Coordinates of C-alpha atoms and ligand atoms in Angstrom, one line a residue:
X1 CA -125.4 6.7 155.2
X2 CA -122.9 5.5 153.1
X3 CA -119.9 6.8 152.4
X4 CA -118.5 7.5 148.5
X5 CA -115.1 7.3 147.6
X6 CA -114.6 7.6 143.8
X7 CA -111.5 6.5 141.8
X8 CA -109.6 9.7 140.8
X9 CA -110.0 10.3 137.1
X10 CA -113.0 8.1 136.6
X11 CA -115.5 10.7 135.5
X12 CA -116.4 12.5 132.5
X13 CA -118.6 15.5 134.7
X14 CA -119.7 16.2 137.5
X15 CA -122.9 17.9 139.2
X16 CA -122.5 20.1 142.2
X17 CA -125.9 20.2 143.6
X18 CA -128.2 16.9 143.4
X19 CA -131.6 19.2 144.0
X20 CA -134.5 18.2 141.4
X21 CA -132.6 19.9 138.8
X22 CA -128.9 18.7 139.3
X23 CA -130.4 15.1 140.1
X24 CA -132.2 14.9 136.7
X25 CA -129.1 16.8 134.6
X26 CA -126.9 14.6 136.0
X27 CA -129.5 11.3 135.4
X28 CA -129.4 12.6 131.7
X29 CA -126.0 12.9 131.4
X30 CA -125.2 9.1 132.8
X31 CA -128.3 7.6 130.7
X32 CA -126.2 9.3 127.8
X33 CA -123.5 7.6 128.4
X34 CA -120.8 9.9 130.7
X35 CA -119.3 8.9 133.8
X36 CA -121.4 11.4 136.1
X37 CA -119.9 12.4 139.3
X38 CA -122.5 13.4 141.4
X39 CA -121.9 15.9 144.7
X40 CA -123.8 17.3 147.3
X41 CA -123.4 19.9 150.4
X42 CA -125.9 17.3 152.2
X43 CA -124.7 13.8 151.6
X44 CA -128.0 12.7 152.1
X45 CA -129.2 13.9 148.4
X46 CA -126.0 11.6 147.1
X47 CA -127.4 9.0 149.0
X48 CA -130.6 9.2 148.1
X49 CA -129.7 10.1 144.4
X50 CA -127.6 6.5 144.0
X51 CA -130.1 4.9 146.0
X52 CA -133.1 5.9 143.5
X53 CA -131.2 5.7 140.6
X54 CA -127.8 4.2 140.7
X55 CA -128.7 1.4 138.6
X56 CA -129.6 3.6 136.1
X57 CA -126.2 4.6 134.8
X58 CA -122.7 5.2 135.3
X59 CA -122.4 7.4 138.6
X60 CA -119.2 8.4 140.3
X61 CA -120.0 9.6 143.8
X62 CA -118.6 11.6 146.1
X63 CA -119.2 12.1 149.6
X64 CA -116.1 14.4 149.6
X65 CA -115.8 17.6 147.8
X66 CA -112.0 16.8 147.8
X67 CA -112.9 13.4 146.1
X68 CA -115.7 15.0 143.6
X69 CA -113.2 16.8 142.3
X70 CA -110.3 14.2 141.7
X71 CA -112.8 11.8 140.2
X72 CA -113.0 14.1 137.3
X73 CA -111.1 13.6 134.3
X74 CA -108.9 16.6 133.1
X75 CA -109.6 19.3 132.1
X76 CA -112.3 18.6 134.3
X77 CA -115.7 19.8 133.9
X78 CA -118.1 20.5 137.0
X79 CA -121.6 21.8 136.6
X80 CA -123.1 24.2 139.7
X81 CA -126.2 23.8 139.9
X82 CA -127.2 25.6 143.2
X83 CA -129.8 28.2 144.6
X84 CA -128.4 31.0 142.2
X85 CA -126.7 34.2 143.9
X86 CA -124.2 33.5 146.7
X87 CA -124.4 30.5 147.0
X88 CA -123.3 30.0 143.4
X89 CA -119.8 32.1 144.4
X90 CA -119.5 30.3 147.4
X91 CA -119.2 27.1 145.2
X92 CA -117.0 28.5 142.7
X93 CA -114.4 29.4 145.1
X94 CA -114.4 26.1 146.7
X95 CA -114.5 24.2 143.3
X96 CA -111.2 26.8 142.1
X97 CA -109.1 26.0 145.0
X98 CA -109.8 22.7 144.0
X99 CA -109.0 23.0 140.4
X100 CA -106.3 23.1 138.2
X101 CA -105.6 25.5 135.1
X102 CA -107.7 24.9 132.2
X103 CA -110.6 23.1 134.1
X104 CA -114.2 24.5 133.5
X105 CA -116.9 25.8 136.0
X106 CA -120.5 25.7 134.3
X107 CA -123.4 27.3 136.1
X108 CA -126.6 26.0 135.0
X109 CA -128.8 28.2 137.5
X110 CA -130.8 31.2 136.3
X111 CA -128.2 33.8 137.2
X112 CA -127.8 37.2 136.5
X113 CA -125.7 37.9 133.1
X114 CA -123.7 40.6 134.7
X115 CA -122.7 38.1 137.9
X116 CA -122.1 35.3 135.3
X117 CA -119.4 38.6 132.9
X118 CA -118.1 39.1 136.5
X119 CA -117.8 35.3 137.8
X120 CA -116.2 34.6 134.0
X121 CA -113.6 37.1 134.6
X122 CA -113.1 35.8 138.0
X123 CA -112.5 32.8 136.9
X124 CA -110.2 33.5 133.9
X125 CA -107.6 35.3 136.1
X126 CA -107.1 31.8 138.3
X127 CA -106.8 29.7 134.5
X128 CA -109.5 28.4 134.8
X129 CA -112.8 28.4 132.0
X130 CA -116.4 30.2 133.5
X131 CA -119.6 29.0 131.2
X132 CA -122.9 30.1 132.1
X133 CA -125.3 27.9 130.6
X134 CA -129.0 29.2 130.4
X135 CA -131.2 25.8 130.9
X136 CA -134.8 25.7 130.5
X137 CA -137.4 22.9 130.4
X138 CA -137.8 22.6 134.5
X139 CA -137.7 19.2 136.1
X140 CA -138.6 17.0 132.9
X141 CA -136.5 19.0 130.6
X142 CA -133.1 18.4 132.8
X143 CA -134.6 14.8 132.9
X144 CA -135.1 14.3 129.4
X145 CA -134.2 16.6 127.1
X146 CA -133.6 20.9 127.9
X147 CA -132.9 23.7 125.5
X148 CA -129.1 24.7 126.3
X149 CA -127.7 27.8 126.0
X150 CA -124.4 27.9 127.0
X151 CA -122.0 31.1 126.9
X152 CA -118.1 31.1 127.5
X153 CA -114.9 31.0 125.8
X154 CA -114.9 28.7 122.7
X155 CA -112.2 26.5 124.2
X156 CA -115.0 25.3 126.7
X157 CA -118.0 24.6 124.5
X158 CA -115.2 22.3 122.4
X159 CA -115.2 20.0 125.6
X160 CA -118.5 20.5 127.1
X161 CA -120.8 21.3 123.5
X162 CA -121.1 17.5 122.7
X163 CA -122.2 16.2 126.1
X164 CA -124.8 19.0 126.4
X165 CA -125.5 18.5 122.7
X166 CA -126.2 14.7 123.8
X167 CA -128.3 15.7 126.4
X168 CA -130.7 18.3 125.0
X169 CA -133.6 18.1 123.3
X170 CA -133.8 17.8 119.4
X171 CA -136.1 19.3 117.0
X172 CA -135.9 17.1 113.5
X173 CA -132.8 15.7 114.8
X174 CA -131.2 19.1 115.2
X175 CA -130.2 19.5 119.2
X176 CA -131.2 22.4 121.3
X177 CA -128.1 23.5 122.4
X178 CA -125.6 26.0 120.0
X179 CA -123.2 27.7 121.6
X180 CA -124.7 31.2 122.0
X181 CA -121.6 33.5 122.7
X182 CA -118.9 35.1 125.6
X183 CA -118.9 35.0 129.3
X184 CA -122.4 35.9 130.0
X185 CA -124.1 35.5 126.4
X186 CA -125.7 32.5 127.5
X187 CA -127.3 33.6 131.0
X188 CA -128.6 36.3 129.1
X189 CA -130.8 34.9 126.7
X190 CA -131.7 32.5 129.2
X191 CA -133.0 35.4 131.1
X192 CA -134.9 36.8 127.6
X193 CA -136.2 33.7 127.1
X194 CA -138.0 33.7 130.8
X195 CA -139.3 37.1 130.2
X196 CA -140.7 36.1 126.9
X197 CA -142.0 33.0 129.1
X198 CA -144.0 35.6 131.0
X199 CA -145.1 37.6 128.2
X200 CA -146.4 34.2 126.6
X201 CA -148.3 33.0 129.7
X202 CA -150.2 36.4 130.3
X203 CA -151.5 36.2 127.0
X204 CA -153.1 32.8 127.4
X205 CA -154.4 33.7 130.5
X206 CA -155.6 37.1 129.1
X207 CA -157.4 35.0 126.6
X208 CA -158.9 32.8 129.3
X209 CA -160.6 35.6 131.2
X210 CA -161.8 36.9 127.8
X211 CA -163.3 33.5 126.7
X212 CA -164.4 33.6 130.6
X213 CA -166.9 36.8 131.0
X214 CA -167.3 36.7 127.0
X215 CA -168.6 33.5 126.9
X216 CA -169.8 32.4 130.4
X217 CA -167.5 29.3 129.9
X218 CA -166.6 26.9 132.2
X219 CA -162.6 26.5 132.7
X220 CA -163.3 22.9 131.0
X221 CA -165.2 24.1 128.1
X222 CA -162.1 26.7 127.4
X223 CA -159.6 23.7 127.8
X224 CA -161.3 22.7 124.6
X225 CA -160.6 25.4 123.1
X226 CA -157.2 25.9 124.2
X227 CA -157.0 21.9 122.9
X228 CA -158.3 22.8 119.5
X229 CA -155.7 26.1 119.4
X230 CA -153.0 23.8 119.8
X231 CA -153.8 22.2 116.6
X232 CA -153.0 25.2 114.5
X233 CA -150.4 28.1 114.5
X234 CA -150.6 28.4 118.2
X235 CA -149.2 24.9 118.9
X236 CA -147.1 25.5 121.5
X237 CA -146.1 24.1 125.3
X238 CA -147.9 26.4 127.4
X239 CA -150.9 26.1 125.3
X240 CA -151.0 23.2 125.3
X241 CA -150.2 22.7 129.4
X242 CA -153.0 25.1 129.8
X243 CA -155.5 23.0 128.6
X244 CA -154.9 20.6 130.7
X245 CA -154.6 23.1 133.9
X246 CA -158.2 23.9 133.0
X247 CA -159.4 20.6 133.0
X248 CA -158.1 20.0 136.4
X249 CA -160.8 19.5 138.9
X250 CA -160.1 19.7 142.8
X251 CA -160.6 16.4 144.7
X252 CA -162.3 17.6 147.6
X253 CA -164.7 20.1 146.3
X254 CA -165.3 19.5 142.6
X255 CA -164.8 22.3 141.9
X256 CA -162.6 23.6 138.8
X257 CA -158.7 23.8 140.2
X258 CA -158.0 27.3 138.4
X259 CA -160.9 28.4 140.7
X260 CA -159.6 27.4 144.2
X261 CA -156.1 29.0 143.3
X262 CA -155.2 32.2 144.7
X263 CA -154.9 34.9 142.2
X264 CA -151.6 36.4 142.9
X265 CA -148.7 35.4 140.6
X266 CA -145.5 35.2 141.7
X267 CA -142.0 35.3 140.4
X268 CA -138.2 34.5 141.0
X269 CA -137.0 37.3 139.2
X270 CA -135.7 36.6 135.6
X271 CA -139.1 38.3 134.3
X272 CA -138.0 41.6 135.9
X273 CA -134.2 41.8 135.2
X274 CA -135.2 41.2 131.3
X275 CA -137.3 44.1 131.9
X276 CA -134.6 46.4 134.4
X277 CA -132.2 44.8 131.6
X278 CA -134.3 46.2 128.7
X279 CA -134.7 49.6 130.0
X280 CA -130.9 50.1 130.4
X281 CA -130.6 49.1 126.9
X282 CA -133.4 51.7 126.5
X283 CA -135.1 49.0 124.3
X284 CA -139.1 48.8 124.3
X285 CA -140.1 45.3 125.6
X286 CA -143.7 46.5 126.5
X287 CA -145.3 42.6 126.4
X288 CA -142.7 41.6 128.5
X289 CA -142.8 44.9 131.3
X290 CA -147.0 44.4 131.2
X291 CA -146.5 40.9 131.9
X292 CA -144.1 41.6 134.1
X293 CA -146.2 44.6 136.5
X294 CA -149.3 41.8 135.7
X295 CA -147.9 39.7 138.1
X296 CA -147.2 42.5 140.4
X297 CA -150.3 43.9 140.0
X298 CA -151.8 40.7 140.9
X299 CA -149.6 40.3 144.1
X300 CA -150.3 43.7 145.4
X301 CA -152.6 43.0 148.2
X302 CA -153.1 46.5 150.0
X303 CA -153.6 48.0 146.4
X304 CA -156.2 45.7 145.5
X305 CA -158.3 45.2 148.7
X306 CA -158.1 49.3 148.7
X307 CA -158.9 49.2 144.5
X308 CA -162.4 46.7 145.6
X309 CA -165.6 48.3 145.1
X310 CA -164.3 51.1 142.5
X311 CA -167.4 51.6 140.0
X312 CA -165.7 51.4 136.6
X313 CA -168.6 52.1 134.3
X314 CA -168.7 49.0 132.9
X315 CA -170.8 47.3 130.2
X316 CA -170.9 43.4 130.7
X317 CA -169.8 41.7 127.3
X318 CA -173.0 40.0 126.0
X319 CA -172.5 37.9 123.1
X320 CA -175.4 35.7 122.4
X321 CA -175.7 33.9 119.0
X322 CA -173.3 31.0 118.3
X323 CA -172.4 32.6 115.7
X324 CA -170.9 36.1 117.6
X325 CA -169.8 33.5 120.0
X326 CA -167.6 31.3 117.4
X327 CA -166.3 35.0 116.1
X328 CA -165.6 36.3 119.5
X329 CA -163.5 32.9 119.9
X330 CA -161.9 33.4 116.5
X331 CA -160.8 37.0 117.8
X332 CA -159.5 36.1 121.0
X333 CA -157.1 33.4 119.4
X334 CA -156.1 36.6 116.6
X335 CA -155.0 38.7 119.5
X336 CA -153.7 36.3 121.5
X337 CA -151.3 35.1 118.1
X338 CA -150.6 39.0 117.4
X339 CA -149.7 40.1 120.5
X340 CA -147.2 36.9 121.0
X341 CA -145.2 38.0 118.0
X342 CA -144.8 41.3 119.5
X343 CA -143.4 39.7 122.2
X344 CA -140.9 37.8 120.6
X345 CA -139.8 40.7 118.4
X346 CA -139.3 42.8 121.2
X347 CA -137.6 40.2 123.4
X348 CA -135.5 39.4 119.8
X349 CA -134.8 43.2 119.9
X350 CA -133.6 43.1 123.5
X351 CA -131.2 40.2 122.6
X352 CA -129.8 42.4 119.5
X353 CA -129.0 45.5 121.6
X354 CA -127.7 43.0 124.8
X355 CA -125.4 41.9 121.9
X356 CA -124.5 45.2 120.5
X357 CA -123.4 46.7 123.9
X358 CA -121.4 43.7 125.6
X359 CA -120.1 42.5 122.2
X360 CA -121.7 39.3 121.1
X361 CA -121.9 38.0 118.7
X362 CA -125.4 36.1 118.6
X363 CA -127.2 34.2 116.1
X364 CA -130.4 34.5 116.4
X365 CA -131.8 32.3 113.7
X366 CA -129.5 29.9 115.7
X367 CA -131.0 30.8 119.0
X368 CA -134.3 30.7 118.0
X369 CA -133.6 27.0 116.7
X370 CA -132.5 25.4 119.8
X371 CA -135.8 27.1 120.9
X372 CA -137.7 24.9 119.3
X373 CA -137.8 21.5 121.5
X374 CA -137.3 21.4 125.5
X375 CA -137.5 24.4 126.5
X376 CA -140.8 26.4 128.2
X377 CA -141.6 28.7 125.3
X378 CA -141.5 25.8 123.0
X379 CA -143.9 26.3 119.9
X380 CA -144.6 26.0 116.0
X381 CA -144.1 29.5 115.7
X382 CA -140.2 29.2 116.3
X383 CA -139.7 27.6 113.3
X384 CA -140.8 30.5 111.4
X385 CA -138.5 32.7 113.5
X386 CA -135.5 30.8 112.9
X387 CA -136.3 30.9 109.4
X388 CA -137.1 34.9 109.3
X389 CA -133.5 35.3 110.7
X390 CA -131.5 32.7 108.7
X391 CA -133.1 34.9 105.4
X392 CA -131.9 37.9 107.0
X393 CA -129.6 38.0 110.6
X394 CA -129.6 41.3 110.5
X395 CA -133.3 41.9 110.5
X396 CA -134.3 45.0 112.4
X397 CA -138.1 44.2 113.5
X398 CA -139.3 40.4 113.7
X399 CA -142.6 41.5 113.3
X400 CA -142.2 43.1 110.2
X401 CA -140.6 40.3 108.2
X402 CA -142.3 37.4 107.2
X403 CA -144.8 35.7 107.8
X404 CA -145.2 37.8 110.7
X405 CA -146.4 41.0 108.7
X406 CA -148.5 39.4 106.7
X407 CA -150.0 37.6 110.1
X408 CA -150.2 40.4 112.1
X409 CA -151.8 42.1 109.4
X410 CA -154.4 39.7 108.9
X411 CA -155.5 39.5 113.2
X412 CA -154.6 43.4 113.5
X413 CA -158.9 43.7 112.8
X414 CA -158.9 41.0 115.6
X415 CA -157.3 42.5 117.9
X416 CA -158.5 46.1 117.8
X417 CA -162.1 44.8 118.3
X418 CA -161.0 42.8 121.6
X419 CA -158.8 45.4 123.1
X420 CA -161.9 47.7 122.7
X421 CA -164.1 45.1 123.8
X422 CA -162.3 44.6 127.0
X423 CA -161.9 47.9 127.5
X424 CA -165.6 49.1 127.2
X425 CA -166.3 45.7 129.5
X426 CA -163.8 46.8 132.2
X427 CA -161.7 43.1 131.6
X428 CA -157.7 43.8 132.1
X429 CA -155.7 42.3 129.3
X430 CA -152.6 44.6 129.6
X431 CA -150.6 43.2 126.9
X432 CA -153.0 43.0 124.5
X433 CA -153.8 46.7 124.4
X434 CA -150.2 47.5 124.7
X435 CA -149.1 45.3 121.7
X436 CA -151.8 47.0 120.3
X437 CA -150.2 50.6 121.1
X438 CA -146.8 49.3 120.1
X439 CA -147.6 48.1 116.7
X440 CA -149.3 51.4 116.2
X441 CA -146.4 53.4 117.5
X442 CA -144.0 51.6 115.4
X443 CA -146.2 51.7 111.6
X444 CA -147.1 55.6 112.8
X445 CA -144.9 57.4 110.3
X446 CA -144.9 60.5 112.9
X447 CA -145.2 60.5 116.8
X448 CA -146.3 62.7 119.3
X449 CA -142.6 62.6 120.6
X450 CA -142.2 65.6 118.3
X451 CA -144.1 67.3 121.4
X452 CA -142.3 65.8 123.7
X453 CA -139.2 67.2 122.4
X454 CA -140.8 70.6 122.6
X455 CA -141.7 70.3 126.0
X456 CA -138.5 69.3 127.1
X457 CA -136.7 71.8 125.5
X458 CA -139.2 74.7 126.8
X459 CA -138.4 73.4 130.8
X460 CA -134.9 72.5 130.4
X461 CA -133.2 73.6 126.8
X462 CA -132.9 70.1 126.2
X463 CA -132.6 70.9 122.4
X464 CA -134.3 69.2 119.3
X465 CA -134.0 68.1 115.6
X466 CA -135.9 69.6 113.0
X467 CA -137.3 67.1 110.5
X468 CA -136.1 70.1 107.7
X469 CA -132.1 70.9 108.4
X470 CA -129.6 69.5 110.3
X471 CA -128.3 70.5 113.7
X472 CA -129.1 70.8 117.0
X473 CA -131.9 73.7 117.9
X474 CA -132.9 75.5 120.9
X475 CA -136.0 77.8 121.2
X476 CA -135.6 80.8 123.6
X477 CA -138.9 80.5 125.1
X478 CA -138.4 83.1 128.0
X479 CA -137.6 86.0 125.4
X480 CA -139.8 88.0 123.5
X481 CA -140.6 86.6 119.7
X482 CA -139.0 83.0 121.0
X483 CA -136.1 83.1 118.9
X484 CA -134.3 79.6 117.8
X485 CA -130.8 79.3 118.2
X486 CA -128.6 76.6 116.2
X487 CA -126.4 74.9 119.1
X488 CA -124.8 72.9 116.8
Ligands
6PG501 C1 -137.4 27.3 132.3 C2 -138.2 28.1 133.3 C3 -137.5 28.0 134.6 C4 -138.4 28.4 135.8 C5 -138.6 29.9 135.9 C6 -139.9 30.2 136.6 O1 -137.1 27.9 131.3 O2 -137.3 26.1 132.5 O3 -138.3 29.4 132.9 O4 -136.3 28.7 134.5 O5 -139.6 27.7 135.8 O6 -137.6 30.4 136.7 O7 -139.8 31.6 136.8 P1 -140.7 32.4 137.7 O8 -140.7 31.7 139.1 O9 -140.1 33.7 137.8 O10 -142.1 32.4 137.1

């Protein structure tokens, strides 16, 4: 093994952690043009990382962690990017002891927002800058091009926002990387963005299984469909990555992939903190939380072996002319386009109120812009966004602004004759029916919460509103008559 000792000050970053991710961000950064220091616990990924691709760039490695850090130039900039969680303090406090006042830590892992508001304060009481930058476009993203979304002090992005702006994708020549706001600003709409990820992958594969027992396709046969979505308002990564899933056949049976795959989804986690996340903010991301219990529902082992065998009344969905066939396909791709902009108005929702209650100030026109290129949820459809908000940042409901209205409107028909369809057939599509409940919830002009109200008041004397004078009111229901009384 060889052993790397860097001139001091020769580097213009440096990557802690040379795993698939840190090997390919720090590939893109010296293709770019910066002096990369490179760094791992293991020497062995160094190695192997100068081996592979030394020639490919300007390198600086260390075999040191004494050395990684002298090779930078000041104020030096050193990206983590390590199994996120301890690990990621662990580094930091090596890295600090290391550093000197004014240098900058940037976490690229999918951490936590509150660790990354807690690891920024951390850092700014030893001088030094804390950026946690949300990165998304896996493997080939960090290779080529990733959406960026750095959060920190303003100071840092001056020194860091051009390199990553290098680095990152670009959508009509506009990069995918804005700086998105304080301490942990940036993890935090990373960790939207993954649960609108989820949200966006259940609904394609809600859609499959519809075009599935509807049509008695073949997984190849909706690959062409998924193909032919891609050409029109749907045009979008995943859909487009889905097609060719489908078409994958297995090598040693011949049989469709998708088949031989066991049906339990799993997940590292960012899916369910945007949904722990959402209900602290007490903000209703129901695409995202279906999605989300999806995955669970389809990991729970004991429930389902128990749940085999349950009669559920079921009629099979029969649809037999081409033309009901070509319809049913026209209403499946409806659904699936309504009940995606539910999910990015919620998640868009969820980023409003994250900003409201840790003081951010976020652009989401901006945001939804260096959406656009590299990362996962990639799609047409952000352009729109990123328009909707840059007409109005202060827009209260996505979906209700345009084109999105109009849209929904137009596949709302759609989408009430699938969820019913699915329903009557016993196929699970949990985000569809409960984009179709929240879009009725939030046109209603009254609720049933009215009730709700009642009820909690009769139990507990939680008090209610009344829709006719102000105050606060109480019904005695214990005494005689049931009195009200005004508590204020
Ligand atoms: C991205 C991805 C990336 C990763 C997810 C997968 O934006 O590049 O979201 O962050 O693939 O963490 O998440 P799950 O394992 O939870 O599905």
């Amino acid at each position: 093994m060889t052993t790397f000792v860097p001139e001091a000050s020769t580097a213009d970053i440096g990557v802690y952690g040379l795993g698939v991710m840190g090997a390919n961000l720090a590939r893109n950064l010296a293709r770019n043009g910066y002096a990369t220091a490179v760094f791992n616990r293991t020497p062995a990924r160094t190695d192997r990382l100068i081996r592979e691709h030394g020639g490919e760039a300007a390198f600086v490695p260390s075999s040191a962690l004494e050395d990684f850090v002298a090779s930078l130039r000041a104020p030096r900039v050193a990206i983590i990017m390590v199994q996120a969680g301890p690990a990621t303090d662990a580094v930091m406090e090596q890295l600090a002891a290391l550093m000197d006042e004014g240098d900058i830590i940037v976490d690229c892992g999918n951490s936590l927002f509150t660790d990354t508001i807690r690891r920024e304060k951390w850092a700014a009481e030893r001088g030094l800058h804390f950026v946690g930058a949300g990165v998304s476009g896996g493997e080939e993203g960090a290779l080529w091009g990733p959406s960026i979304m750095p959060g920190g002090t303003p100071a840092s992005y001056e020194r860091l926002g051009p390199m990553f702006e290098a680095i990152s994708a670009t959508y009509d020549g506009v990069p995918c990387c804005t700086y998105i706001g304080a301490n942990g600003a940036g993890h935090f709409v990373k960790m939207v963005h993954n649960g609108i990820e989820y949200a966006d992958m259940q609904v394609i594969a809600e859609a499959y299984t519809l075009l599935r027992e509807g049509l008695g396709a073949t997984p190849a046969q909706i690959a062409d469909i998924f193909a032919a979505w891609n050409q029109g308002e749907l045009n979008s990564y995943l859909i487009e990555i889905t097609a060719e899933v489908l078409r994958q056949v297995d090598a040693s049976t011949g049989a469709p992939l998708v088949d031989l795959i066991v049906d339990a989804a799993s997940q590292k986690g960012t899916g369910k903190w945007t949904v722990q996340t959402a209900l602290d903010l007490a903000v209703p991301v129901t695409a995202i939380g279906e999605a989300t219990f999806a995955r669970g529902a389809s990991s729970g082992s004991a429930q389902r072996a128990a749940g085999q065998g349950l009669d559920g009344n079921t009629a099979p969905l029969v649809i037999e002319t081409d033309e009901a066939r070509a319809a049913f396909v026209e209403d499946v791709r409806r659904a699936l386009f309504a009940s995606k902009i539910v999910a990015y108005s919620q998640g868009f929702d969820e980023i409003g109120a994250g900003a409201a209650e840790y003081g951010w100030d976020i652009d989401k026109g901006a945001l939804a812009r260096i959406w656009r290129a590299g990362c996962i949820i990639r799609a047409a459809f952000l352009d729109d966004i990123t328009r909707a908000y840059e007409a109005d940042p202060a827009l209260p409901l996505l979906l209700a602004a345009e084109p999105f209205a109009t849209r929904f409107e137009e596949c709302a028909p759609a989408l009430r004759r699938i969820v019913s369809q699915a329903a009557l057939a016993g196929v699970p599509i949990p985000v569809f029916a409960s984009s179709l409940a929240y879009f009725d919830q939030i046109r209603a002009t009254r609720l049933p919460a009215a009730l709700i109200q009642a009820q909690r008041d009769f139990f507990g004397s939680h008090t209610y509103r009344r829709v006719d004078r102000e105050g606060i009111f109480h019904t005695l229901w214990a005494e005689p008559g049931r009195p009200e009384e005004q508590w204020g």
